[in-house]
PDB file of C-alpha atoms and ligand atoms in Angstrom:
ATOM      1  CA  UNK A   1       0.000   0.000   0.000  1.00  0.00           C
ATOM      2  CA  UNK A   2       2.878   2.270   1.118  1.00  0.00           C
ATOM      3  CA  UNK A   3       4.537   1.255  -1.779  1.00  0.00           C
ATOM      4  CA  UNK A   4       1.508   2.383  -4.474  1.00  0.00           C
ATOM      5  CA  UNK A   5       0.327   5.452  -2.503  1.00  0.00           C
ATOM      6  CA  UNK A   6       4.462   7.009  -3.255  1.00  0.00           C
ATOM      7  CA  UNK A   7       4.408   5.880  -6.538  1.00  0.00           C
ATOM      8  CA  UNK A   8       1.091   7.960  -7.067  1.00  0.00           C
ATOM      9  CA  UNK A   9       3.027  10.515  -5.242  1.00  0.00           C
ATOM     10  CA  UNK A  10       5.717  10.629  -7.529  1.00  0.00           C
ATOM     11  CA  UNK A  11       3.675  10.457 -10.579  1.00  0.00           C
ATOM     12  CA  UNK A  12       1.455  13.289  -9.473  1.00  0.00           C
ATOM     13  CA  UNK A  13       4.426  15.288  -8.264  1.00  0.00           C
ATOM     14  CA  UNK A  14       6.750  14.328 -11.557  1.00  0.00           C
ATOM     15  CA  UNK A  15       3.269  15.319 -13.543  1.00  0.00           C
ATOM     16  CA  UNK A  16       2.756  18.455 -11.869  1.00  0.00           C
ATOM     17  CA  UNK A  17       6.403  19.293 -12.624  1.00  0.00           C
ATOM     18  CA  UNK A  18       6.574  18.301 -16.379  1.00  0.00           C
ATOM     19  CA  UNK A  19       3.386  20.494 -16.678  1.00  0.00           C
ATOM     20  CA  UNK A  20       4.816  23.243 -14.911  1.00  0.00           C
ATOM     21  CA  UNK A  21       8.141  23.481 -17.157  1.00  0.00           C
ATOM     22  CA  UNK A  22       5.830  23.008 -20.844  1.00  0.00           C
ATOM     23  CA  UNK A  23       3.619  26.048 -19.539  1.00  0.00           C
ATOM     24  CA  UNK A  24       6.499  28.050 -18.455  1.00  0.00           C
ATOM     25  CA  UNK A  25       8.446  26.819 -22.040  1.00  0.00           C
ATOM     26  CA  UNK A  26       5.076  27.710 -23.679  1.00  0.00           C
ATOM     27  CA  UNK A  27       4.770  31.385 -21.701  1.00  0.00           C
ATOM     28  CA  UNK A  28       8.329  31.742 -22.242  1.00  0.00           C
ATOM     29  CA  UNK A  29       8.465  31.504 -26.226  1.00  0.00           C
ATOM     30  CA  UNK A  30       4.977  33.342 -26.567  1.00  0.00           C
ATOM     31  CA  UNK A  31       6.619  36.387 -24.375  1.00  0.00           C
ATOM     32  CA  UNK A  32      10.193  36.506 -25.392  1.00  0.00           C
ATOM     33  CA  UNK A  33      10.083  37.865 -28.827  1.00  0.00           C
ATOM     34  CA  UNK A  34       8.028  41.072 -27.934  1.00  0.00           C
ATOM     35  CA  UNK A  35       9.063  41.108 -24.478  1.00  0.00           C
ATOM     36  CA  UNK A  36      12.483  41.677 -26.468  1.00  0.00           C
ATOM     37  CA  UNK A  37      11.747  43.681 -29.247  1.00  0.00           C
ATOM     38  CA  UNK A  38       9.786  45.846 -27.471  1.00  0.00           C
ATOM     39  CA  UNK A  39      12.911  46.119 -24.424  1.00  0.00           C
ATOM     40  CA  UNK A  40      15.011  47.272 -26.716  1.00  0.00           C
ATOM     41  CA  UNK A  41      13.225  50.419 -27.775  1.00  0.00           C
ATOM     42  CA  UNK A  42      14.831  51.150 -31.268  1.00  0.00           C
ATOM     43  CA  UNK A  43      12.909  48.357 -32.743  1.00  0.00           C
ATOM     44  CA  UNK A  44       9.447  49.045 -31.737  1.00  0.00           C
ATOM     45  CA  UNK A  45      10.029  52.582 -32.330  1.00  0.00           C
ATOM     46  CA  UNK A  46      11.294  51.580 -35.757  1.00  0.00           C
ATOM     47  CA  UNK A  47       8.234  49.654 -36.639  1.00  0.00           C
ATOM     48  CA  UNK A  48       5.792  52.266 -35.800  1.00  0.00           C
ATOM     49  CA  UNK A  49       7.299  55.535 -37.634  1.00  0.00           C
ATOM     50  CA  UNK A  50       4.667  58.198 -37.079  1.00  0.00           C
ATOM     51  CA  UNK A  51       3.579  60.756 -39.283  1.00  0.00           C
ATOM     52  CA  UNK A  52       6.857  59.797 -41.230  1.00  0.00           C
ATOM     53  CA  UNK A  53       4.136  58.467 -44.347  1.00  0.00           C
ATOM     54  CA  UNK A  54       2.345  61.709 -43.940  1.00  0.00           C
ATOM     55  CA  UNK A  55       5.701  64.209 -44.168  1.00  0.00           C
ATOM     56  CA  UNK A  56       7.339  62.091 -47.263  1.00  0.00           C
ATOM     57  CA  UNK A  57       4.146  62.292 -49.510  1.00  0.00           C
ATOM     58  CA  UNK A  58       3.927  58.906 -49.785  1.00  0.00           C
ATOM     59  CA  UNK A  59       0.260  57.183 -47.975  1.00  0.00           C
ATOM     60  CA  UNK A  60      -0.194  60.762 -46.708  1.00  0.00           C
ATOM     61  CA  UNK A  61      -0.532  62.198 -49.731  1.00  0.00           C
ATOM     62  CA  UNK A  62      -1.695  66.235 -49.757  1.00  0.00           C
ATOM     63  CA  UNK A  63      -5.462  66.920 -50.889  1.00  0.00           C
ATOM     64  CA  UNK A  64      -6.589  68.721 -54.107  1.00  0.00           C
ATOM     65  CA  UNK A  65      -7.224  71.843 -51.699  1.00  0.00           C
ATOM     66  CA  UNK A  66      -4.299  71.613 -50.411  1.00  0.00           C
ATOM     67  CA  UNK A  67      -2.173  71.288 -53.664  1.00  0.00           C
ATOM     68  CA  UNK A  68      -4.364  73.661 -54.688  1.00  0.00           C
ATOM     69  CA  UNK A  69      -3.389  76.551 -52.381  1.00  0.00           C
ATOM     70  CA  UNK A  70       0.527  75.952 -52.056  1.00  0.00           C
ATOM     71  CA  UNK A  71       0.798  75.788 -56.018  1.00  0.00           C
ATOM     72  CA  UNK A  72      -1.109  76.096 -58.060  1.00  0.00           C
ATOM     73  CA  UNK A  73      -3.645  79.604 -56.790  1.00  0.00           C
ATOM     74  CA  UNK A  74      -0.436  81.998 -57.784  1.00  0.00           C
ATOM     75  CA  UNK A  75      -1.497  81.441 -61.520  1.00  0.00           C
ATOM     76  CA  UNK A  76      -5.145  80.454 -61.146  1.00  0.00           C
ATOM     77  CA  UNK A  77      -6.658  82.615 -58.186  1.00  0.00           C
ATOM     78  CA  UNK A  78      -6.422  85.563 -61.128  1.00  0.00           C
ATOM     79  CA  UNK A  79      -6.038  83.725 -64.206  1.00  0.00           C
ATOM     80  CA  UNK A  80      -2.289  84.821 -64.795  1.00  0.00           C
ATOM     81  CA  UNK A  81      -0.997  84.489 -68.549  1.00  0.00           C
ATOM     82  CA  UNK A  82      -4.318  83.187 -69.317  1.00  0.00           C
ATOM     83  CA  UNK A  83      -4.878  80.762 -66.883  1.00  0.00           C
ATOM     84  CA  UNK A  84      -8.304  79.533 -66.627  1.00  0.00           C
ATOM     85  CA  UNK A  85      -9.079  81.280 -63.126  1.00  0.00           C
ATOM     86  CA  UNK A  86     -10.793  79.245 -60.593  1.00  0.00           C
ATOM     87  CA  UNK A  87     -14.341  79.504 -60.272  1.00  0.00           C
ATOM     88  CA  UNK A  88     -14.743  80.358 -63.900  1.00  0.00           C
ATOM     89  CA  UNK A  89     -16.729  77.685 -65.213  1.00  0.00           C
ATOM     90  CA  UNK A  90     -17.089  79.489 -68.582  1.00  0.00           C
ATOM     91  CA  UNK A  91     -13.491  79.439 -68.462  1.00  0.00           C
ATOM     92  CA  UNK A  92     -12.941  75.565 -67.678  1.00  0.00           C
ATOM     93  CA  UNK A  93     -15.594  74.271 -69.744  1.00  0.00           C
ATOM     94  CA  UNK A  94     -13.796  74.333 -72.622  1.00  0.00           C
ATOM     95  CA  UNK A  95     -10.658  72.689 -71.034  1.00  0.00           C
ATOM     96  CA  UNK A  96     -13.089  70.058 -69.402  1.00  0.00           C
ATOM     97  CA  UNK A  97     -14.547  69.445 -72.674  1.00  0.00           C
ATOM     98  CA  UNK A  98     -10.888  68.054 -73.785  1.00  0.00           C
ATOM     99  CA  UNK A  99     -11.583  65.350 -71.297  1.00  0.00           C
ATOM    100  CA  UNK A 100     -10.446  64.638 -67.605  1.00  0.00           C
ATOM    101  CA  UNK A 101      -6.916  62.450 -68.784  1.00  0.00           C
ATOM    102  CA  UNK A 102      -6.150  65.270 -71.250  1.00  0.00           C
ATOM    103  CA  UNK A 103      -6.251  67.807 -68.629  1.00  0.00           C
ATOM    104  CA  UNK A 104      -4.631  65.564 -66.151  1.00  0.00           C
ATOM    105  CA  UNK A 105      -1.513  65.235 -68.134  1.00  0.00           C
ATOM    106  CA  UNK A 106      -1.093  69.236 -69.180  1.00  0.00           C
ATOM    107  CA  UNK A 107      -1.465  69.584 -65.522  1.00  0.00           C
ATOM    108  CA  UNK A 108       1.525  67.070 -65.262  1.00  0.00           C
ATOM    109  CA  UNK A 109       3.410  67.813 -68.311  1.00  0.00           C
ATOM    110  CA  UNK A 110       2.770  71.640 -69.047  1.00  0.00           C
ATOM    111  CA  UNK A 111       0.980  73.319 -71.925  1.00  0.00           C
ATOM    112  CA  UNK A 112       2.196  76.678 -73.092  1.00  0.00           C
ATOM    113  CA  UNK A 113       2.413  79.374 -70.303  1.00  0.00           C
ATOM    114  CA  UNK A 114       1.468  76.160 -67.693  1.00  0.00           C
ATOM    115  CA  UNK A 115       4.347  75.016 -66.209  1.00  0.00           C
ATOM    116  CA  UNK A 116       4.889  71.475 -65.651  1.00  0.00           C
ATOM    117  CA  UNK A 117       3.275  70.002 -62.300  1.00  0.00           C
ATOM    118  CA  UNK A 118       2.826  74.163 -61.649  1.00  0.00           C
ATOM    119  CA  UNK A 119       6.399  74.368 -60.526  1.00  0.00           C
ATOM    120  CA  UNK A 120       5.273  71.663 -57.568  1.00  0.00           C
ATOM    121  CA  UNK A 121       8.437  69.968 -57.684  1.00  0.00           C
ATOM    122  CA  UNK A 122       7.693  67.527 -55.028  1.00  0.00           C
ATOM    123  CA  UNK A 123       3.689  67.146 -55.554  1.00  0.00           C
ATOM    124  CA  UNK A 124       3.272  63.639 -56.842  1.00  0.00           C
ATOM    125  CA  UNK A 125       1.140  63.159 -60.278  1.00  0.00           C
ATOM    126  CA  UNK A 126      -1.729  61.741 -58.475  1.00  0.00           C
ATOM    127  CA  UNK A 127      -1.591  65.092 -55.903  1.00  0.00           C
ATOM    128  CA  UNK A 128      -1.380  66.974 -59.357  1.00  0.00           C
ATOM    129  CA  UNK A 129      -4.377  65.182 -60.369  1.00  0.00           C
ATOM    130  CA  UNK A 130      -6.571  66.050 -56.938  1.00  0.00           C
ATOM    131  CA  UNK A 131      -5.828  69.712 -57.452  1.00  0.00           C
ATOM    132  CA  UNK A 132      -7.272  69.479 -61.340  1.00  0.00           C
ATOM    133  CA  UNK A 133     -10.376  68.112 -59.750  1.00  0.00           C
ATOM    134  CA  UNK A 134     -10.277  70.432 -56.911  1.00  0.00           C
ATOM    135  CA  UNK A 135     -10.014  73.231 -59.353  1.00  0.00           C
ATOM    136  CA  UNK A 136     -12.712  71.719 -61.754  1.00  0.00           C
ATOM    137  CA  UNK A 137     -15.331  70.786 -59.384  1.00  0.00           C
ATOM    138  CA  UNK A 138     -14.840  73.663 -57.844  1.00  0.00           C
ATOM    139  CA  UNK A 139     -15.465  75.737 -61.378  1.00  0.00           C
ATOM    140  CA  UNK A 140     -18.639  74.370 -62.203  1.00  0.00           C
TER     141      UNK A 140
HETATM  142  C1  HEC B 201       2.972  79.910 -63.370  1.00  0.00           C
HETATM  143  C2  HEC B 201       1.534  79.954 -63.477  1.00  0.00           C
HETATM  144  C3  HEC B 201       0.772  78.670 -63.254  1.00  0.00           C
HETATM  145  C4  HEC B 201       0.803  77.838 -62.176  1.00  0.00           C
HETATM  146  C5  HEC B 201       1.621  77.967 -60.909  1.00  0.00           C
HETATM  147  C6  HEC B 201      -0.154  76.787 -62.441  1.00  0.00           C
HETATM  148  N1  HEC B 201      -0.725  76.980 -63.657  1.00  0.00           N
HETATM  149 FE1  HEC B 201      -2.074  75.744 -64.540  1.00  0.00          FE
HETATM  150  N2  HEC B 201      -2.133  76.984 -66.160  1.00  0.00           N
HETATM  151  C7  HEC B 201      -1.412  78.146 -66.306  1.00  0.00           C
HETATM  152  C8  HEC B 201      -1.688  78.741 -67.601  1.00  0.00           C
HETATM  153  C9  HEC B 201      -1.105  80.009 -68.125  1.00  0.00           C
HETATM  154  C10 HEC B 201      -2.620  77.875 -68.236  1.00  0.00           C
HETATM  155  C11 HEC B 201      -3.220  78.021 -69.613  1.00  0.00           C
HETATM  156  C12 HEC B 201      -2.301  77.298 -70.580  1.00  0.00           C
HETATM  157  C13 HEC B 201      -2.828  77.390 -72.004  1.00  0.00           C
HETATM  158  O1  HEC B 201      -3.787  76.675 -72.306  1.00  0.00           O
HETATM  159  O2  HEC B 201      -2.284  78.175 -72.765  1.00  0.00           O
HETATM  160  C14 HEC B 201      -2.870  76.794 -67.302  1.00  0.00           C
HETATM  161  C15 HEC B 201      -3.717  75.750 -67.553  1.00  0.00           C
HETATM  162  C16 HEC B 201      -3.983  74.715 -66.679  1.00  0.00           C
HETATM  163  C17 HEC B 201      -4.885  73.620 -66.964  1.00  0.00           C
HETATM  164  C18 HEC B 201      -5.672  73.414 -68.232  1.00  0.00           C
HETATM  165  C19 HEC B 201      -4.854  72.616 -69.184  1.00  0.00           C
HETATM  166  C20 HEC B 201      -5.579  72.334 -70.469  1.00  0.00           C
HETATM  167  O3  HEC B 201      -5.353  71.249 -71.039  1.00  0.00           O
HETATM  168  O4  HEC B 201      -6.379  73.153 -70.922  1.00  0.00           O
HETATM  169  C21 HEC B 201      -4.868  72.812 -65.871  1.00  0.00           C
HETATM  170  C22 HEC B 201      -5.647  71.530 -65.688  1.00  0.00           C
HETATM  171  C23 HEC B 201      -3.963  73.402 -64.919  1.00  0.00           C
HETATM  172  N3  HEC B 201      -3.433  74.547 -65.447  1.00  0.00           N
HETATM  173  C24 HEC B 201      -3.684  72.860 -63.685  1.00  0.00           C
HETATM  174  C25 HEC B 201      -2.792  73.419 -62.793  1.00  0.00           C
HETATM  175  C26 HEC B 201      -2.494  72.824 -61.515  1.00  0.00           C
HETATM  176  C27 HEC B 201      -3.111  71.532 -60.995  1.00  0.00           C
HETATM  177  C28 HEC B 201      -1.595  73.615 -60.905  1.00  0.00           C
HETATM  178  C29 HEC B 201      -0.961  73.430 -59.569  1.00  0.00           C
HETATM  179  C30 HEC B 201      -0.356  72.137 -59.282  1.00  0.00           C
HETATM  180  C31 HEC B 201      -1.309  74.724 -61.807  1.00  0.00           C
HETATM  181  N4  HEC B 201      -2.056  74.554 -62.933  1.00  0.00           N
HETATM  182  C32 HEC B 201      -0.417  75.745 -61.552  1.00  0.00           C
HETATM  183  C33 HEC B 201      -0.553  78.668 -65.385  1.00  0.00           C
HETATM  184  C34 HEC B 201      -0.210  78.125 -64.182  1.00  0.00           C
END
């Protein structure tokens, strides 16, 4: 009887301590690798850049108004050298009439006294774009 009851013992005790090491193992590896990156600072700091997609143009791009104001109003608040002044629709209905992709890439491009991207030098083409259709809707 002694005999059974320690080897019960021993089981439940050599159970209880296998278990206790594979959850520990098990906590262990499903803590570690944050627990480290995130110790270390750089790293999680590294992987969560803020505002840095908003400042470089590239998922924060700059709206039509935006684009709009900074570049493109010197020429078209007034309709300089002929531009076609915002808020003229008589003005840009014959431009819209060209079609949306032809205005687009003058926008982009240049045409005549329209200088390429309106001297924007770091406005992407698609920011180019939003200020056309700021500027058209805008002239309607
Ligand atoms: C230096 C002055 C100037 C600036 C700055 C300027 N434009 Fe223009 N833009 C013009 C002139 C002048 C025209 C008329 C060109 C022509 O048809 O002879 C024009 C025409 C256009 C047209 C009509 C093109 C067509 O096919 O009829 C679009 C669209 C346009 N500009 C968009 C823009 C946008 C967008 C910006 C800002 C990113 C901008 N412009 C900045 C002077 C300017």
């Amino acid at each position: 009887m002694k005999a059974i009851l320690s080897i019960v013992a021993a089981l439940a005790v050599g159970t209880a301590a296998a278990v206790a090491q594979s959850v520990d193992e098990q906590v262990a590896e499903r803590l570690a690798p944050p627990g480290e990156l995130c110790m270390k600072g750089e790293a999680c700091a590294a992987a969560a850049p803020a505002g840095g997609a908003a400042a470089s143009g590239g998922n924060g791009a700059r709206s039509g108004e935006q684009v709009y104001n900074s570049a493109c109003q010197t020429c078209h608040a007034a309709g300089v050298a002929g531009a076609p002044k915002f808020g003229d629709a008589a003005a840009w209905s014959d431009r819209v009439a060209q079609g949306m992709d032809t205005l687009y890439s003058n926008a982009i491009n240049g045409i005549r006294a329209m200088p390429a991207k309106g001297l924007c030098a770091d406005c992407s083409d698609d920011e180019v774009k939003a200020a056309v259709d700021y500027m058209v809707e805008n002239s309607k």
